[in-house]
Tab-separated table of C-alpha atoms and ligand atoms in Angstrom:
chain	number	residue	atom	x	y	z
S	1	UNK	CA	-11.106	20.435	4.843
S	2	UNK	CA	-8.809	20.126	7.819
S	3	UNK	CA	-5.475	21.890	7.928
S	4	UNK	CA	-2.586	19.708	6.797
S	5	UNK	CA	0.345	19.383	9.185
S	6	UNK	CA	3.118	18.887	6.652
S	7	UNK	CA	5.742	18.213	9.290
S	8	UNK	CA	3.818	15.108	10.382
S	9	UNK	CA	3.839	13.897	6.767
S	10	UNK	CA	7.570	14.668	6.576
S	11	UNK	CA	8.289	12.753	9.782
S	12	UNK	CA	6.184	9.819	8.546
S	13	UNK	CA	8.236	9.864	5.334
S	14	UNK	CA	11.588	10.078	7.068
S	15	UNK	CA	10.837	7.135	9.361
S	16	UNK	CA	9.550	5.062	6.438
S	17	UNK	CA	12.705	5.850	4.476
S	18	UNK	CA	14.960	4.701	7.312
S	19	UNK	CA	12.980	1.492	7.857
S	20	UNK	CA	12.850	0.882	4.113
S	21	UNK	CA	16.646	0.724	3.944
S	22	UNK	CA	16.966	-1.440	7.058
S	23	UNK	CA	14.222	-3.831	5.970
S	24	UNK	CA	15.728	-4.622	2.564
S	25	UNK	CA	18.239	-6.933	4.252
S	26	UNK	CA	15.451	-8.946	5.872
S	27	UNK	CA	14.156	-10.356	2.578
S	28	UNK	CA	16.118	-13.558	1.844
S	29	UNK	CA	15.394	-17.072	0.585
S	30	UNK	CA	13.994	-19.235	3.372
S	31	UNK	CA	13.053	-16.197	5.479
S	32	UNK	CA	9.563	-15.958	6.916
S	33	UNK	CA	7.122	-13.455	5.383
S	34	UNK	CA	5.345	-13.055	8.709
S	35	UNK	CA	8.662	-12.299	10.435
S	36	UNK	CA	9.461	-9.566	7.917
S	37	UNK	CA	5.983	-8.014	8.193
S	38	UNK	CA	6.054	-8.076	11.987
S	39	UNK	CA	9.651	-6.843	12.142
S	40	UNK	CA	8.795	-3.800	10.009
S	41	UNK	CA	5.642	-3.131	12.039
S	42	UNK	CA	7.806	-3.521	15.174
S	43	UNK	CA	10.353	-0.994	13.827
S	44	UNK	CA	7.516	1.491	13.343
S	45	UNK	CA	6.287	0.863	16.900
S	46	UNK	CA	9.847	1.370	18.200
S	47	UNK	CA	9.792	4.854	16.678
S	48	UNK	CA	6.620	5.461	18.692
S	49	UNK	CA	4.136	5.358	15.817
S	50	UNK	CA	1.651	3.059	14.111
S	51	UNK	CA	1.725	1.636	10.608
S	52	UNK	CA	-0.390	3.614	8.111
S	53	UNK	CA	-1.568	0.179	6.873
S	54	UNK	CA	-0.457	-3.457	7.252
S	55	UNK	CA	2.904	-4.307	5.693
S	56	UNK	CA	2.110	-5.780	2.262
S	57	UNK	CA	4.448	-8.510	1.014
S	58	UNK	CA	3.361	-9.462	-2.481
S	59	UNK	CA	5.347	-12.088	-4.362
S	60	UNK	CA	5.800	-12.817	-8.104
S	61	UNK	CA	2.397	-12.588	-9.861
S	62	UNK	CA	0.698	-11.156	-6.765
S	63	UNK	CA	0.765	-7.395	-7.335
S	64	UNK	CA	-0.567	-6.049	-4.043
S	65	UNK	CA	-2.687	-6.402	-0.895
S	66	UNK	CA	-1.214	-9.590	0.502
S	67	UNK	CA	-0.124	-9.557	4.117
S	68	UNK	CA	0.739	-12.792	5.923
S	69	UNK	CA	-2.022	-14.507	7.893
S	70	UNK	CA	-1.662	-14.938	11.663
S	71	UNK	CA	0.589	-17.944	12.227
S	72	UNK	CA	1.621	-18.114	8.550
S	73	UNK	CA	4.655	-20.326	7.885
S	74	UNK	CA	5.172	-19.007	4.329
S	75	UNK	CA	8.820	-18.401	3.387
S	76	UNK	CA	10.570	-16.600	0.528
S	77	UNK	CA	11.641	-18.845	-2.357
S	78	UNK	CA	15.031	-18.708	-4.109
S	79	UNK	CA	13.563	-17.081	-7.230
S	80	UNK	CA	10.912	-14.810	-5.730
S	81	UNK	CA	10.229	-11.265	-6.895
S	82	UNK	CA	9.270	-9.659	-3.574
S	83	UNK	CA	7.373	-6.384	-3.235
S	84	UNK	CA	7.417	-4.821	0.232
S	85	UNK	CA	4.926	-1.967	0.661
S	86	UNK	CA	4.378	-0.134	3.936
S	87	UNK	CA	3.803	3.255	5.537
S	88	UNK	CA	3.921	5.158	8.806
S	89	UNK	CA	1.225	7.149	10.576
S	90	UNK	CA	2.480	10.179	12.533
S	91	UNK	CA	-0.560	11.862	14.102
S	92	UNK	CA	-2.473	11.215	10.860
S	93	UNK	CA	0.440	12.416	8.720
S	94	UNK	CA	1.016	9.411	6.461
S	95	UNK	CA	3.688	7.883	4.282
S	96	UNK	CA	3.416	5.078	1.728
S	97	UNK	CA	6.480	3.535	0.108
S	98	UNK	CA	7.393	0.300	-1.657
S	99	UNK	CA	10.358	-1.478	-3.166
S	100	UNK	CA	10.962	-4.729	-5.049
S	101	UNK	CA	13.702	-7.265	-4.401
S	102	UNK	CA	14.618	-9.836	-7.044
S	103	UNK	CA	15.908	-12.896	-5.188
S	104	UNK	CA	16.347	-14.713	-8.527
S	105	UNK	CA	18.699	-11.984	-9.770
S	106	UNK	CA	17.251	-12.709	-13.216
S	107	UNK	CA	14.693	-9.937	-13.521
S	108	UNK	CA	16.723	-6.777	-13.091
S	109	UNK	CA	15.137	-5.266	-16.206
S	110	UNK	CA	11.619	-5.721	-14.846
S	111	UNK	CA	12.637	-3.930	-11.646
S	112	UNK	CA	14.437	-1.190	-13.592
S	113	UNK	CA	11.286	-0.493	-15.630
S	114	UNK	CA	9.148	0.450	-12.619
S	115	UNK	CA	12.054	2.175	-10.846
S	116	UNK	CA	12.804	4.324	-13.895
S	117	UNK	CA	9.109	5.084	-14.386
S	118	UNK	CA	8.869	6.296	-10.790
S	119	UNK	CA	11.966	8.500	-11.166
S	120	UNK	CA	10.619	9.994	-14.389
S	121	UNK	CA	7.184	10.636	-12.890
S	122	UNK	CA	8.734	12.428	-9.896
S	123	UNK	CA	10.776	14.633	-12.257
S	124	UNK	CA	7.710	15.377	-14.398
S	125	UNK	CA	5.221	16.294	-11.663
S	126	UNK	CA	4.733	19.956	-10.746
S	127	UNK	CA	1.744	22.246	-10.249
S	128	UNK	CA	-0.452	22.335	-13.353
S	129	UNK	CA	0.541	18.884	-14.640
S	130	UNK	CA	-2.469	16.594	-15.130
S	131	UNK	CA	-2.536	13.207	-13.405
S	132	UNK	CA	-3.398	11.525	-16.733
S	133	UNK	CA	-0.212	12.925	-18.272
S	134	UNK	CA	1.851	11.280	-15.536
S	135	UNK	CA	0.228	8.009	-16.574
S	136	UNK	CA	1.538	8.672	-20.078
S	137	UNK	CA	5.102	9.134	-18.814
S	138	UNK	CA	4.926	5.927	-16.755
S	139	UNK	CA	3.416	3.939	-19.623
S	140	UNK	CA	5.977	5.120	-22.139
S	141	UNK	CA	8.986	4.242	-19.993
S	142	UNK	CA	7.733	0.821	-18.982
S	143	UNK	CA	6.796	-0.055	-22.580
S	144	UNK	CA	10.147	1.176	-23.896
S	145	UNK	CA	11.736	-1.485	-21.679
S	146	UNK	CA	9.511	-4.171	-23.208
S	147	UNK	CA	7.061	-4.510	-20.299
S	148	UNK	CA	3.505	-3.388	-19.553
S	149	UNK	CA	2.312	-1.008	-16.862
S	150	UNK	CA	-0.543	-2.357	-14.743
S	151	UNK	CA	-3.455	-0.288	-15.956
S	152	UNK	CA	-5.834	-0.833	-13.037
S	153	UNK	CA	-3.434	-0.004	-10.214
S	154	UNK	CA	-2.802	3.664	-9.461
S	155	UNK	CA	-1.025	6.135	-7.268
S	156	UNK	CA	-3.257	8.240	-5.056
S	157	UNK	CA	-3.713	11.458	-3.134
S	158	UNK	CA	-3.220	11.353	0.643
S	159	UNK	CA	-4.956	13.516	3.243
S	160	UNK	CA	-4.503	13.549	7.018
S	161	UNK	CA	-5.668	10.116	8.208
S	162	UNK	CA	-6.777	9.118	4.704
S	163	UNK	CA	-4.558	6.921	2.553
S	164	UNK	CA	-6.632	7.016	-0.638
S	165	UNK	CA	-8.118	10.501	-0.725
S	166	UNK	CA	-10.093	10.360	-3.973
S	167	UNK	CA	-7.694	11.433	-6.734
S	168	UNK	CA	-5.793	8.663	-8.531
S	169	UNK	CA	-2.608	8.812	-10.594
S	170	UNK	CA	-2.898	6.233	-13.370
S	171	UNK	CA	-0.006	4.161	-14.687
S	172	UNK	CA	-1.223	4.527	-18.289
S	173	UNK	CA	-2.086	7.621	-20.320
S	174	UNK	CA	-5.629	8.861	-19.600
S	175	UNK	CA	-7.642	12.045	-20.023
S	176	UNK	CA	-7.902	12.430	-16.210
S	177	UNK	CA	-8.047	16.210	-15.865
S	178	UNK	CA	-6.997	16.751	-12.219
S	179	UNK	CA	-4.012	19.124	-12.094
S	180	UNK	CA	-1.468	18.820	-9.280
S	181	UNK	CA	-1.495	21.807	-6.942
S	182	UNK	CA	1.197	23.103	-4.621
S	183	UNK	CA	0.686	21.472	-1.219
S	184	UNK	CA	-1.002	18.325	-2.537
S	185	UNK	CA	0.316	15.054	-1.146
S	186	UNK	CA	0.464	11.998	-3.404
S	187	UNK	CA	1.863	8.483	-3.503
S	188	UNK	CA	3.251	7.570	-6.932
S	189	UNK	CA	3.587	3.841	-7.612
S	190	UNK	CA	4.289	2.454	-11.085
S	191	UNK	CA	3.846	-1.323	-11.479
S	192	UNK	CA	5.537	-3.149	-14.382
S	193	UNK	CA	4.777	-6.678	-15.565
S	194	UNK	CA	5.714	-9.196	-18.258
S	195	UNK	CA	2.064	-10.339	-18.204
S	196	UNK	CA	-1.225	-8.875	-19.450
S	197	UNK	CA	-0.991	-5.485	-17.771
S	198	UNK	CA	-3.883	-5.635	-15.353
S	199	UNK	CA	-4.791	-7.377	-12.111
S	200	UNK	CA	-7.799	-9.356	-10.953
S	201	UNK	CA	-9.179	-9.840	-7.459
S	202	UNK	CA	-8.532	-13.217	-5.856
S	203	UNK	CA	-10.777	-14.801	-3.230
S	204	UNK	CA	-8.301	-14.105	-0.460
S	205	UNK	CA	-8.754	-11.033	1.753
S	206	UNK	CA	-6.346	-10.202	4.580
S	207	UNK	CA	-6.720	-6.402	4.653
S	208	UNK	CA	-9.825	-4.339	5.424
S	209	UNK	CA	-10.734	-0.787	6.336
S	210	UNK	CA	-13.680	0.764	8.081
S	211	UNK	CA	-16.017	2.282	5.556
S	212	UNK	CA	-19.057	3.435	7.428
S	213	UNK	CA	-19.420	2.555	11.104
S	214	UNK	CA	-22.985	1.596	12.017
S	215	UNK	CA	-25.076	-0.844	13.987
S	216	UNK	CA	-23.926	-4.433	14.321
S	217	UNK	CA	-26.027	-7.179	15.817
S	218	UNK	CA	-23.490	-9.634	17.227
S	219	UNK	CA	-21.833	-8.655	20.485
S	220	UNK	CA	-18.397	-9.738	19.251
S	221	UNK	CA	-18.837	-7.569	16.147
S	222	UNK	CA	-19.635	-4.548	18.328
S	223	UNK	CA	-16.535	-5.125	20.418
S	224	UNK	CA	-14.301	-5.498	17.378
S	225	UNK	CA	-15.867	-2.504	15.646
S	226	UNK	CA	-15.069	-0.313	18.655
S	227	UNK	CA	-11.508	-1.599	18.673
S	228	UNK	CA	-11.095	-0.887	14.928
S	229	UNK	CA	-12.510	2.628	15.313
S	230	UNK	CA	-10.216	3.437	18.222
S	231	UNK	CA	-7.045	1.867	16.862
S	232	UNK	CA	-7.169	2.329	13.092
S	233	UNK	CA	-9.873	4.887	12.316
S	234	UNK	CA	-10.443	4.780	8.573
S	235	UNK	CA	-6.983	3.359	7.818
S	236	UNK	CA	-6.514	-0.211	6.562
S	237	UNK	CA	-5.879	-3.009	9.073
S	238	UNK	CA	-4.991	-6.710	8.850
S	239	UNK	CA	-7.146	-9.550	10.056
S	240	UNK	CA	-3.980	-10.838	11.722
S	241	UNK	CA	-3.837	-7.696	13.892
S	242	UNK	CA	-7.235	-8.568	15.391
S	243	UNK	CA	-6.322	-12.086	16.456
S	244	UNK	CA	-5.125	-11.085	19.875
S	245	UNK	CA	-8.341	-9.103	20.395
S	246	UNK	CA	-10.557	-12.096	19.770
S	247	UNK	CA	-11.369	-15.247	21.705
S	248	UNK	CA	-11.523	-17.419	18.614
S	249	UNK	CA	-10.667	-17.367	14.938
S	250	UNK	CA	-14.252	-18.310	14.072
S	251	UNK	CA	-15.789	-15.475	16.094
S	252	UNK	CA	-13.467	-13.040	14.341
S	253	UNK	CA	-14.305	-14.452	10.890
S	254	UNK	CA	-18.025	-14.147	11.621
S	255	UNK	CA	-17.702	-10.614	12.972
S	256	UNK	CA	-15.773	-9.503	9.870
S	257	UNK	CA	-18.355	-11.235	7.676
S	258	UNK	CA	-21.189	-9.379	9.381
S	259	UNK	CA	-19.430	-6.042	8.998
S	260	UNK	CA	-18.721	-6.743	5.321
S	261	UNK	CA	-22.325	-7.746	4.661
S	262	UNK	CA	-23.623	-4.544	6.246
S	263	UNK	CA	-21.053	-2.545	4.220
S	264	UNK	CA	-19.305	-1.248	7.280
S	265	UNK	CA	-16.012	-2.647	6.059
S	266	UNK	CA	-14.232	-2.376	2.768
S	267	UNK	CA	-12.252	-5.466	1.721
S	268	UNK	CA	-8.963	-5.298	-0.181
S	269	UNK	CA	-8.696	-8.642	-1.995
S	270	UNK	CA	-5.250	-9.935	-2.850
S	271	UNK	CA	-4.559	-8.780	-6.434
S	272	UNK	CA	-3.057	-11.125	-9.007
S	273	UNK	CA	-1.677	-10.331	-12.458
S	274	UNK	CA	-4.267	-11.464	-15.035
S	275	UNK	CA	-1.907	-13.714	-16.981
S	276	UNK	CA	0.240	-14.702	-14.031
S	277	UNK	CA	2.996	-12.310	-15.101
S	278	UNK	CA	5.736	-11.218	-12.711
S	279	UNK	CA	5.166	-7.785	-11.174
S	280	UNK	CA	7.587	-5.122	-9.926
S	281	UNK	CA	6.682	-1.937	-8.033
S	282	UNK	CA	8.433	1.095	-6.578
S	283	UNK	CA	6.626	3.796	-4.630
S	284	UNK	CA	7.337	7.121	-2.957
S	285	UNK	CA	5.220	9.717	-1.189
S	286	UNK	CA	5.607	13.318	-2.336
S	287	UNK	CA	4.489	16.838	-1.471
S	288	UNK	CA	3.939	19.064	-4.504
S	289	UNK	CA	6.106	22.197	-4.253
S	290	UNK	CA	5.993	25.470	-6.243
S	291	UNK	CA	8.045	23.991	-9.073
S	292	UNK	CA	8.325	20.261	-8.499
S	293	UNK	CA	8.065	17.727	-5.703
S	294	UNK	CA	9.539	17.018	-2.285
S	295	UNK	CA	9.959	13.255	-1.797
S	296	UNK	CA	9.110	12.548	1.845
S	297	UNK	CA	10.144	8.868	1.693
S	298	UNK	CA	13.427	9.436	-0.157
F	1	MN	MN1	1.981	1.431	-0.976
F	2	MN	MN1	0.072	3.575	-2.331
């Protein structure tokens, strides 16, 4: 295992926190999703860094993994529940944070449920606590408010350059035995819904990550693969980011298809609540300390 540079993770958190506050004002009825995503990615670039992953803007019953397509003209509706999820990459020190905005102003309780669950989880976590027990805390709080936690979405460990580093933090009680250790870095992200309590894949995929670089046959695929390796490493990227690298949309589609077929790429399908329920999410990145947590994205 490589040494962890905690200051890079702290810087990534601090920048994300600043942008998080500034970006909340960008989400308004009639506003363009693509504008918001590109503005946040631009704010990260202005700080001199790259996004840790594409800005996710998931609305209403979409729980996660949507980022606007290149040229998208989608706009926020008057009653949208908008989840903005993004992170910063500082020399492989990563942050991951998310917030929900209720444009309808009718679903405050749904937002409170996931916000309170996140606060409680952050207070509960310390060395020796099991990840499955955190799921119990999240589940209890969300259910006490009359909602359901999304059982197949989880928080996750982070490592330098790796967003999902193998250990998950469930949002429901499980027997998962991993115990938090001082120095671990995790993203905690409770999701609450008035629907079924789990998500399904949709057919749409806008976000990918390199899984195992290997041989590709098509010349365009080789070129794009090299670009992905150099620019994003193993971190997630958006199809939209590759548009300016490619002569045509079709060539890009075919190259991505080839890399998916040969299992070089992992796809992150857009995730939709099973019953079409509304979904709220709040997320922070933390470093486990001797007796609690340090929130890097506070
Ligand atoms: Mn996130
Ligand atoms: Mn996350």
